[in-house]
Tab-separated table of N, CA and C in Angstrom:
chain	number	residue	atom	x	y	z
L	1	MET	N	132.324	84.158	101.183
L	1	MET	CA	133.337	84.404	102.189
L	1	MET	C	133.479	83.158	103.065
L	2	GLN	N	134.684	82.728	103.290
L	2	GLN	CA	134.959	81.523	104.067
L	2	GLN	C	135.034	81.849	105.549
L	3	ASP	N	134.409	81.005	106.391
L	3	ASP	CA	134.476	81.152	107.840
L	3	ASP	C	135.816	80.598	108.301
L	4	THR	N	136.672	81.449	108.864
L	4	THR	CA	138.022	81.022	109.245
L	4	THR	C	138.205	80.885	110.757
L	5	ARG	N	137.134	80.983	111.521
L	5	ARG	CA	137.306	80.884	112.973
L	5	ARG	C	137.644	79.453	113.391
L	6	ALA	N	138.304	79.345	114.529
L	6	ALA	CA	138.697	78.033	115.048
L	6	ALA	C	137.453	77.223	115.410
L	7	LEU	N	137.479	75.931	115.114
L	7	LEU	CA	136.349	75.061	115.407
L	7	LEU	C	136.641	74.083	116.537
L	8	ALA	N	137.852	74.155	117.099
L	8	ALA	CA	138.202	73.337	118.257
L	8	ALA	C	139.199	74.117	119.102
L	9	LEU	N	139.076	73.996	120.403
L	9	LEU	CA	139.955	74.693	121.333
L	9	LEU	C	140.290	73.734	122.466
L	10	THR	N	141.577	73.595	122.753
L	10	THR	CA	142.040	72.732	123.840
L	10	THR	C	142.976	73.537	124.710
L	11	PHE	N	142.804	73.423	126.037
L	11	PHE	CA	143.682	74.142	126.949
L	11	PHE	C	143.804	73.403	128.275
L	12	GLU	N	144.884	73.700	128.972
L	12	GLU	CA	145.218	73.074	130.256
L	12	GLU	C	144.946	74.050	131.398
L	13	VAL	N	144.579	73.491	132.556
L	13	VAL	CA	144.336	74.295	133.747
L	13	VAL	C	144.981	73.587	134.933
L	14	SER	N	145.740	74.308	135.727
L	14	SER	CA	146.339	73.747	136.938
L	14	SER	C	145.304	73.718	138.059
L	15	GLY	N	145.410	72.714	138.914
L	15	GLY	CA	144.495	72.604	140.048
L	15	GLY	C	143.251	71.816	139.700
L	16	LEU	N	142.247	71.953	140.542
L	16	LEU	CA	140.989	71.233	140.370
L	16	LEU	C	139.956	72.099	139.652
L	17	PRO	N	139.065	71.482	138.890
L	17	PRO	CA	137.994	72.249	138.251
L	17	PRO	C	136.937	72.671	139.274
L	18	PRO	N	136.163	73.712	138.931
L	18	PRO	CA	135.045	74.070	139.809
L	18	PRO	C	134.001	72.959	139.764
L	19	VAL	N	133.335	72.731	140.873
L	19	VAL	CA	132.293	71.703	140.922
L	19	VAL	C	130.944	72.361	141.174
L	20	LYS	N	129.940	71.776	140.595
L	20	LYS	CA	128.582	72.287	140.741
L	20	LYS	C	127.813	71.291	141.593
L	21	THR	N	127.671	71.613	142.891
L	21	THR	CA	127.091	70.643	143.817
L	21	THR	C	125.898	71.166	144.599
L	22	GLU	N	125.533	72.413	144.418
L	22	GLU	CA	124.473	72.974	145.243
L	22	GLU	C	123.635	73.953	144.429
L	23	ALA	N	122.534	74.377	145.003
L	23	ALA	CA	121.646	75.304	144.306
L	23	ALA	C	122.270	76.693	144.172
L	24	LEU	N	123.107	77.108	145.105
L	24	LEU	CA	123.750	78.417	145.037
L	24	LEU	C	124.659	78.473	143.815
L	25	SER	N	124.512	79.507	143.027
L	25	SER	CA	125.305	79.647	141.809
L	25	SER	C	126.796	79.718	142.124
L	26	ILE	N	127.604	79.010	141.331
L	26	ILE	CA	129.055	79.073	141.521
L	26	ILE	C	129.593	80.433	141.101
L	27	PHE	N	128.747	81.272	140.532
L	27	PHE	CA	129.155	82.623	140.148
L	27	PHE	C	128.896	83.645	141.240
L	28	ALA	N	128.234	83.262	142.314
L	28	ALA	CA	127.938	84.200	143.388
L	28	ALA	C	129.250	84.701	144.008
L	29	ALA	N	129.287	85.992	144.291
L	29	ALA	CA	130.477	86.579	144.919
L	29	ALA	C	130.742	85.856	146.236
L	30	GLY	N	131.979	85.477	146.465
L	30	GLY	CA	132.358	84.809	147.701
L	30	GLY	C	132.053	83.321	147.751
L	31	HIS	N	131.573	82.736	146.667
L	31	HIS	CA	131.289	81.294	146.645
L	31	HIS	C	132.583	80.523	146.883
L	32	ARG	N	132.491	79.380	147.512
L	32	ARG	CA	133.708	78.610	147.837
L	32	ARG	C	134.429	78.093	146.594
L	33	GLN	N	133.782	78.127	145.435
L	33	GLN	CA	134.411	77.716	144.182
L	33	GLN	C	134.996	78.900	143.400
L	34	ALA	N	134.949	80.093	143.962
L	34	ALA	CA	135.330	81.318	143.243
L	34	ALA	C	136.739	81.263	142.665
L	35	THR	N	137.699	80.765	143.402
L	35	THR	CA	139.077	80.700	142.899
L	35	THR	C	139.161	79.748	141.711
L	36	ARG	N	138.515	78.611	141.800
L	36	ARG	CA	138.522	77.652	140.693
L	36	ARG	C	137.818	78.218	139.459
L	37	VAL	N	136.721	78.941	139.681
L	37	VAL	CA	135.989	79.567	138.573
L	37	VAL	C	136.889	80.566	137.862
L	38	ARG	N	137.548	81.425	138.619
L	38	ARG	CA	138.424	82.442	138.029
L	38	ARG	C	139.606	81.803	137.300
L	39	THR	N	140.177	80.748	137.860
L	39	THR	CA	141.309	80.068	137.228
L	39	THR	C	140.893	79.476	135.884
L	40	LEU	N	139.726	78.828	135.845
L	40	LEU	CA	139.220	78.267	134.592
L	40	LEU	C	138.918	79.366	133.578
L	41	LEU	N	138.274	80.431	134.009
L	41	LEU	CA	137.966	81.535	133.097
L	41	LEU	C	139.233	82.163	132.531
L	42	GLN	N	140.252	82.339	133.360
L	42	GLN	CA	141.500	82.937	132.880
L	42	GLN	C	142.187	82.032	131.859
L	43	ALA	N	142.214	80.723	132.121
L	43	ALA	CA	142.826	79.783	131.178
L	43	ALA	C	142.056	79.770	129.858
L	44	ALA	N	140.734	79.768	129.926
L	44	ALA	CA	139.913	79.786	128.710
L	44	ALA	C	140.113	81.089	127.947
L	45	CYS	N	140.198	82.202	128.654
L	45	CYS	CA	140.411	83.504	128.019
L	45	CYS	C	141.747	83.541	127.284
L	46	THR	N	142.786	83.073	127.931
L	46	THR	CA	144.116	83.049	127.320
L	46	THR	C	144.116	82.194	126.058
L	47	ALA	N	143.520	81.011	126.138
L	47	ALA	CA	143.467	80.118	124.980
L	47	ALA	C	142.639	80.730	123.851
L	48	ALA	N	141.517	81.343	124.196
L	48	ALA	CA	140.656	81.951	123.182
L	48	ALA	C	141.353	83.115	122.482
L	49	GLN	N	142.043	83.928	123.257
L	49	GLN	CA	142.761	85.061	122.665
L	49	GLN	C	143.898	84.589	121.770
L	50	ARG	N	144.587	83.553	122.196
L	50	ARG	CA	145.714	83.012	121.431
L	50	ARG	C	145.277	82.473	120.072
L	51	THR	N	144.079	81.903	120.017
L	51	THR	CA	143.623	81.242	118.793
L	51	THR	C	142.603	82.057	117.996
L	52	GLY	N	142.114	83.146	118.557
L	52	GLY	CA	141.073	83.905	117.882
L	52	GLY	C	139.694	83.271	118.011
L	53	TRP	N	139.504	82.467	119.028
L	53	TRP	CA	138.250	81.749	119.257
L	53	TRP	C	137.089	82.728	119.426
L	54	THR	N	135.971	82.384	118.842
L	54	THR	CA	134.720	83.093	119.097
L	54	THR	C	133.707	82.057	119.570
L	55	PRO	N	132.813	82.451	120.477
L	55	PRO	CA	131.863	81.479	121.027
L	55	PRO	C	131.065	80.780	119.934
L	56	LEU	N	130.941	79.462	120.086
L	56	LEU	CA	130.190	78.666	119.125
L	56	LEU	C	128.696	78.800	119.406
L	57	ASP	N	127.901	78.791	118.344
L	57	ASP	CA	126.458	78.892	118.528
L	57	ASP	C	125.713	77.657	118.034
L	58	GLY	N	126.441	76.696	117.489
L	58	GLY	CA	125.828	75.451	117.023
L	58	GLY	C	126.157	74.299	117.957
L	59	PRO	N	125.908	73.081	117.520
L	59	PRO	CA	126.180	71.889	118.322
L	59	PRO	C	127.667	71.771	118.663
L	60	ILE	N	127.955	71.335	119.889
L	60	ILE	CA	129.344	71.211	120.338
L	60	ILE	C	129.573	69.888	121.049
L	61	GLU	N	130.863	69.577	121.207
L	61	GLU	CA	131.276	68.479	122.073
L	61	GLU	C	132.252	69.044	123.079
L	62	VAL	N	132.215	68.503	124.286
L	62	VAL	CA	133.090	68.945	125.359
L	62	VAL	C	133.769	67.715	125.942
L	63	ASP	N	135.093	67.786	126.043
L	63	ASP	CA	135.878	66.714	126.655
L	63	ASP	C	136.632	67.291	127.841
L	64	VAL	N	136.543	66.628	128.981
L	64	VAL	CA	137.268	67.032	130.180
L	64	VAL	C	138.138	65.863	130.611
L	65	THR	N	139.440	66.132	130.766
L	65	THR	CA	140.375	65.122	131.260
L	65	THR	C	140.930	65.611	132.588
L	66	LEU	N	140.630	64.890	133.655
L	66	LEU	CA	141.131	65.236	134.983
L	66	LEU	C	142.383	64.426	135.268
L	67	ARG	N	143.405	65.100	135.710
L	67	ARG	CA	144.626	64.419	136.150
L	67	ARG	C	144.723	64.595	137.661
L	68	CYS	N	144.876	63.474	138.350
L	68	CYS	CA	144.938	63.550	139.813
L	68	CYS	C	145.695	62.347	140.373
L	69	PRO	N	146.217	62.510	141.592
L	69	PRO	CA	146.863	61.369	142.237
L	69	PRO	C	145.846	60.234	142.394
L	70	PRO	N	146.234	59.004	142.110
L	70	PRO	CA	145.305	57.874	142.220
L	70	PRO	C	144.616	57.840	143.586
L	71	GLY	N	143.291	57.698	143.549
L	71	GLY	CA	142.511	57.614	144.777
L	71	GLY	C	142.250	58.943	145.451
L	72	HIS	N	142.565	60.057	144.806
L	72	HIS	CA	142.399	61.366	145.444
L	72	HIS	C	141.423	62.291	144.723
L	73	ARG	N	140.577	61.760	143.870
L	73	ARG	CA	139.574	62.599	143.226
L	73	ARG	C	138.668	63.168	144.311
L	74	THR	N	138.309	64.426	144.194
L	74	THR	CA	137.567	65.089	145.263
L	74	THR	C	136.057	65.135	145.040
L	75	SER	N	135.599	64.915	143.830
L	75	SER	CA	134.175	64.972	143.512
L	75	SER	C	133.859	63.933	142.443
L	76	ASP	N	132.561	63.689	142.235
L	76	ASP	CA	132.200	62.739	141.187
L	76	ASP	C	132.259	63.418	139.818
L	77	ALA	N	132.295	62.605	138.786
L	77	ALA	CA	132.472	63.099	137.425
L	77	ALA	C	131.388	64.089	137.017
L	78	SER	N	130.151	63.844	137.401
L	78	SER	CA	129.061	64.727	136.948
L	78	SER	C	129.175	66.126	137.544
L	79	THR	N	129.602	66.239	138.802
L	79	THR	CA	129.738	67.573	139.391
L	79	THR	C	130.959	68.309	138.838
L	80	LEU	N	132.005	67.562	138.492
L	80	LEU	CA	133.186	68.179	137.883
L	80	LEU	C	132.862	68.714	136.490
L	81	VAL	N	132.260	67.876	135.664
L	81	VAL	CA	131.914	68.286	134.299
L	81	VAL	C	130.844	69.386	134.343
L	82	GLY	N	129.888	69.263	135.250
L	82	GLY	CA	128.844	70.278	135.381
L	82	GLY	C	129.411	71.642	135.728
L	83	GLY	N	130.410	71.672	136.609
L	83	GLY	CA	131.040	72.934	136.973
L	83	GLY	C	131.788	73.554	135.814
L	84	VAL	N	132.550	72.736	135.093
L	84	VAL	CA	133.312	73.232	133.932
L	84	VAL	C	132.356	73.801	132.890
L	85	CYS	N	131.304	73.061	132.582
L	85	CYS	CA	130.369	73.515	131.554
L	85	CYS	C	129.622	74.777	131.975
L	86	ALA	N	129.238	74.864	133.228
L	86	ALA	CA	128.546	76.065	133.701
L	86	ALA	C	129.423	77.303	133.541
L	87	VAL	N	130.703	77.163	133.828
L	87	VAL	CA	131.625	78.296	133.763
L	87	VAL	C	131.909	78.721	132.330
L	88	LEU	N	131.975	77.767	131.410
L	88	LEU	CA	132.404	78.095	130.047
L	88	LEU	C	131.277	78.518	129.111
L	89	GLN	N	130.027	78.356	129.534
L	89	GLN	CA	128.938	78.860	128.701
L	89	GLN	C	128.767	80.363	128.963
L	90	ASP	N	127.924	81.016	128.193
L	90	ASP	CA	127.673	82.448	128.346
L	90	ASP	C	127.039	82.707	129.708
L	91	LYS	N	127.723	83.500	130.538
L	91	LYS	CA	127.247	83.765	131.886
L	91	LYS	C	126.212	84.880	131.966
L	92	LYS	N	126.028	85.605	130.903
L	92	LYS	CA	125.079	86.717	130.934
L	92	LYS	C	123.645	86.226	131.060
L	93	ARG	N	123.438	84.912	130.866
L	93	ARG	CA	122.117	84.322	131.070
L	93	ARG	C	121.778	84.259	132.553
L	94	VAL	N	122.792	84.335	133.400
L	94	VAL	CA	122.611	84.260	134.852
L	94	VAL	C	122.285	85.673	135.353
L	95	ALA	N	121.103	86.132	135.014
L	95	ALA	CA	120.738	87.522	135.279
L	95	ALA	C	120.302	87.777	136.721
L	96	ASN	N	120.012	86.729	137.483
L	96	ASN	CA	119.489	86.926	138.826
L	96	ASN	C	120.561	87.150	139.890
L	97	ILE	N	121.840	87.121	139.507
L	97	ILE	CA	122.908	87.431	140.467
L	97	ILE	C	123.862	88.425	139.825
L	98	GLY	N	124.553	89.165	140.656
L	98	GLY	CA	125.537	90.111	140.146
L	98	GLY	C	126.812	89.393	139.723
L	99	LEU	N	127.381	89.816	138.609
L	99	LEU	CA	128.605	89.203	138.106
L	99	LEU	C	129.757	90.204	138.028
L	100	ALA	N	129.555	91.406	138.551
L	100	ALA	CA	130.580	92.453	138.461
L	100	ALA	C	131.902	92.025	139.086
L	101	HIS	N	131.849	91.168	140.102
L	101	HIS	CA	133.080	90.723	140.766
L	101	HIS	C	133.992	89.918	139.830
L	102	LEU	N	133.460	89.427	138.711
L	102	LEU	CA	134.278	88.688	137.747
L	102	LEU	C	135.074	89.622	136.836
L	103	GLY	N	134.723	90.903	136.826
L	103	GLY	CA	135.423	91.855	135.970
L	103	GLY	C	135.300	91.448	134.509
L	104	VAL	N	136.404	91.583	133.759
L	104	VAL	CA	136.372	91.264	132.327
L	104	VAL	C	136.142	89.776	132.067
L	105	LEU	N	136.373	88.932	133.062
L	105	LEU	CA	136.176	87.492	132.874
L	105	LEU	C	134.709	87.126	132.659
L	106	VAL	N	133.789	88.023	132.997
L	106	VAL	CA	132.371	87.751	132.771
L	106	VAL	C	132.084	87.534	131.287
L	107	ASP	N	132.911	88.111	130.425
L	107	ASP	CA	132.701	87.991	128.985
L	107	ASP	C	133.294	86.728	128.381
L	108	VAL	N	134.010	85.929	129.155
L	108	VAL	CA	134.618	84.713	128.628
L	108	VAL	C	133.535	83.639	128.484
L	109	ALA	N	133.294	83.239	127.244
L	109	ALA	CA	132.328	82.182	126.943
L	109	ALA	C	132.827	81.437	125.715
L	110	LEU	N	132.849	80.109	125.793
L	110	LEU	CA	133.281	79.313	124.647
L	110	LEU	C	132.093	78.853	123.812
L	111	TRP	N	130.888	78.905	124.388
L	111	TRP	CA	129.657	78.615	123.676
L	111	TRP	C	128.541	79.391	124.363
L	112	SER	N	127.362	79.378	123.758
L	112	SER	CA	126.249	80.170	124.289
L	112	SER	C	125.524	79.491	125.443
L	113	ASP	N	125.136	78.238	125.267
L	113	ASP	CA	124.264	77.574	126.229
L	113	ASP	C	124.570	76.077	126.259
L	114	ASP	N	124.497	75.480	127.424
L	114	ASP	CA	124.775	74.046	127.561
L	114	ASP	C	123.861	73.171	126.710
L	115	ARG	N	122.726	73.692	126.284
L	115	ARG	CA	121.826	72.912	125.421
L	115	ARG	C	122.463	72.599	124.074
L	116	GLN	N	123.568	73.274	123.758
L	116	GLN	CA	124.288	73.003	122.507
L	116	GLN	C	125.111	71.717	122.570
L	117	ILE	N	125.373	71.212	123.763
L	117	ILE	CA	126.247	70.046	123.924
L	117	ILE	C	125.570	68.797	123.369
L	118	ARG	N	126.264	68.162	122.409
L	118	ARG	CA	125.768	66.931	121.801
L	118	ARG	C	126.594	65.721	122.214
L	119	ARG	N	127.860	65.955	122.539
L	119	ARG	CA	128.754	64.891	123.009
L	119	ARG	C	129.510	65.432	124.213
L	120	LEU	N	129.674	64.551	125.195
L	120	LEU	CA	130.343	64.937	126.421
L	120	LEU	C	131.185	63.769	126.892
L	121	SER	N	132.460	64.036	127.208
L	121	SER	CA	133.288	62.940	127.706
L	121	SER	C	134.101	63.401	128.905
L	122	TYR	N	134.374	62.425	129.770
L	122	TYR	CA	135.173	62.649	130.966
L	122	TYR	C	136.153	61.494	131.073
L	123	VAL	N	137.417	61.835	131.252
L	123	VAL	CA	138.460	60.826	131.417
L	123	VAL	C	139.300	61.225	132.617
L	124	GLU	N	139.727	60.232	133.357
L	124	GLU	CA	140.599	60.481	134.507
L	124	GLU	C	141.939	59.805	134.255
L	125	GLU	N	143.025	60.543	134.492
L	125	GLU	CA	144.368	60.010	134.303
L	125	GLU	C	145.176	60.203	135.585
L	126	PRO	N	146.031	59.239	135.912
L	126	PRO	CA	146.865	59.404	137.110
L	126	PRO	C	147.944	60.465	136.891
L	127	ALA	N	148.226	61.213	137.947
L	127	ALA	CA	149.265	62.245	137.903
L	127	ALA	C	149.674	62.572	139.328
L	128	GLU	N	150.810	63.202	139.472
L	128	GLU	CA	151.266	63.597	140.809
L	128	GLU	C	150.496	64.791	141.344
L	129	ASP	N	150.124	65.718	140.460
L	129	ASP	CA	149.431	66.936	140.861
L	129	ASP	C	148.103	67.050	140.127
L	130	PHE	N	147.167	67.785	140.722
L	130	PHE	CA	145.872	68.016	140.099
L	130	PHE	C	145.997	68.995	138.939
L	131	SER	N	145.382	68.656	137.829
L	131	SER	CA	145.244	69.544	136.680
L	131	SER	C	144.152	68.942	135.796
L	132	TYR	N	143.741	69.717	134.801
L	132	TYR	CA	142.756	69.183	133.876
L	132	TYR	C	142.886	69.858	132.523
L	133	GLN	N	142.375	69.157	131.522
L	133	GLN	CA	142.380	69.659	130.159
L	133	GLN	C	140.931	69.755	129.704
L	134	VAL	N	140.634	70.825	128.991
L	134	VAL	CA	139.301	71.012	128.421
L	134	VAL	C	139.455	71.131	126.917
L	135	ARG	N	138.595	70.424	126.198
L	135	ARG	CA	138.547	70.540	124.745
L	135	ARG	C	137.098	70.817	124.361
L	136	VAL	N	136.914	71.850	123.562
L	136	VAL	CA	135.590	72.205	123.045
L	136	VAL	C	135.700	72.207	121.533
L	137	ALA	N	134.754	71.590	120.867
L	137	ALA	CA	134.799	71.540	119.404
L	137	ALA	C	133.390	71.615	118.833
L	138	ALA	N	133.308	72.189	117.650
L	138	ALA	CA	132.043	72.221	116.928
L	138	ALA	C	131.737	70.819	116.419
L	139	VAL	N	130.491	70.438	116.465
L	139	VAL	CA	130.020	69.177	115.912
L	139	VAL	C	129.347	69.523	114.596
L	140	PRO	N	129.739	68.869	113.524
L	140	PRO	CA	129.102	69.182	112.222
L	140	PRO	C	127.588	69.010	112.312
L	141	ARG	N	126.895	69.966	111.741
L	141	ARG	CA	125.426	69.889	111.730
L	141	ARG	C	125.005	68.795	110.761
L	142	MET	N	124.018	68.026	111.184
L	142	MET	CA	123.479	66.958	110.330
L	142	MET	C	122.488	67.579	109.352
L	143	VAL	N	122.495	67.081	108.148
L	143	VAL	CA	121.572	67.613	107.125
L	143	VAL	C	120.278	66.852	107.149
């Protein structure tokens, strides 16, 4: 039987990505990143449903492209990419906080765990408004 699931997923998100800058989980109810987290989860959910995506369990690569007005980036690259990756991995591993406030979005995961990431890229492009693109793809397993 041939595996027909999608091995790459690319989607656009308006606004700024969630940033991971503190010890408090960005999934905590009322966190200042909550709107950005929900926006990213909704965009990922829509893209996954459109393509039939199922969470990857092998090695992956993640590409994040931030579009922003020149000189107006709000955070450094590592906190931006860290926030995106934290949101898109399986959140059920975050057992020490309640996730009920996310509703059905708690189930949105493009991969299981960040330890699967083998390649990671961040690119910044000039634009009039803030937005970003996320691409997740399976990396062929080495024999």
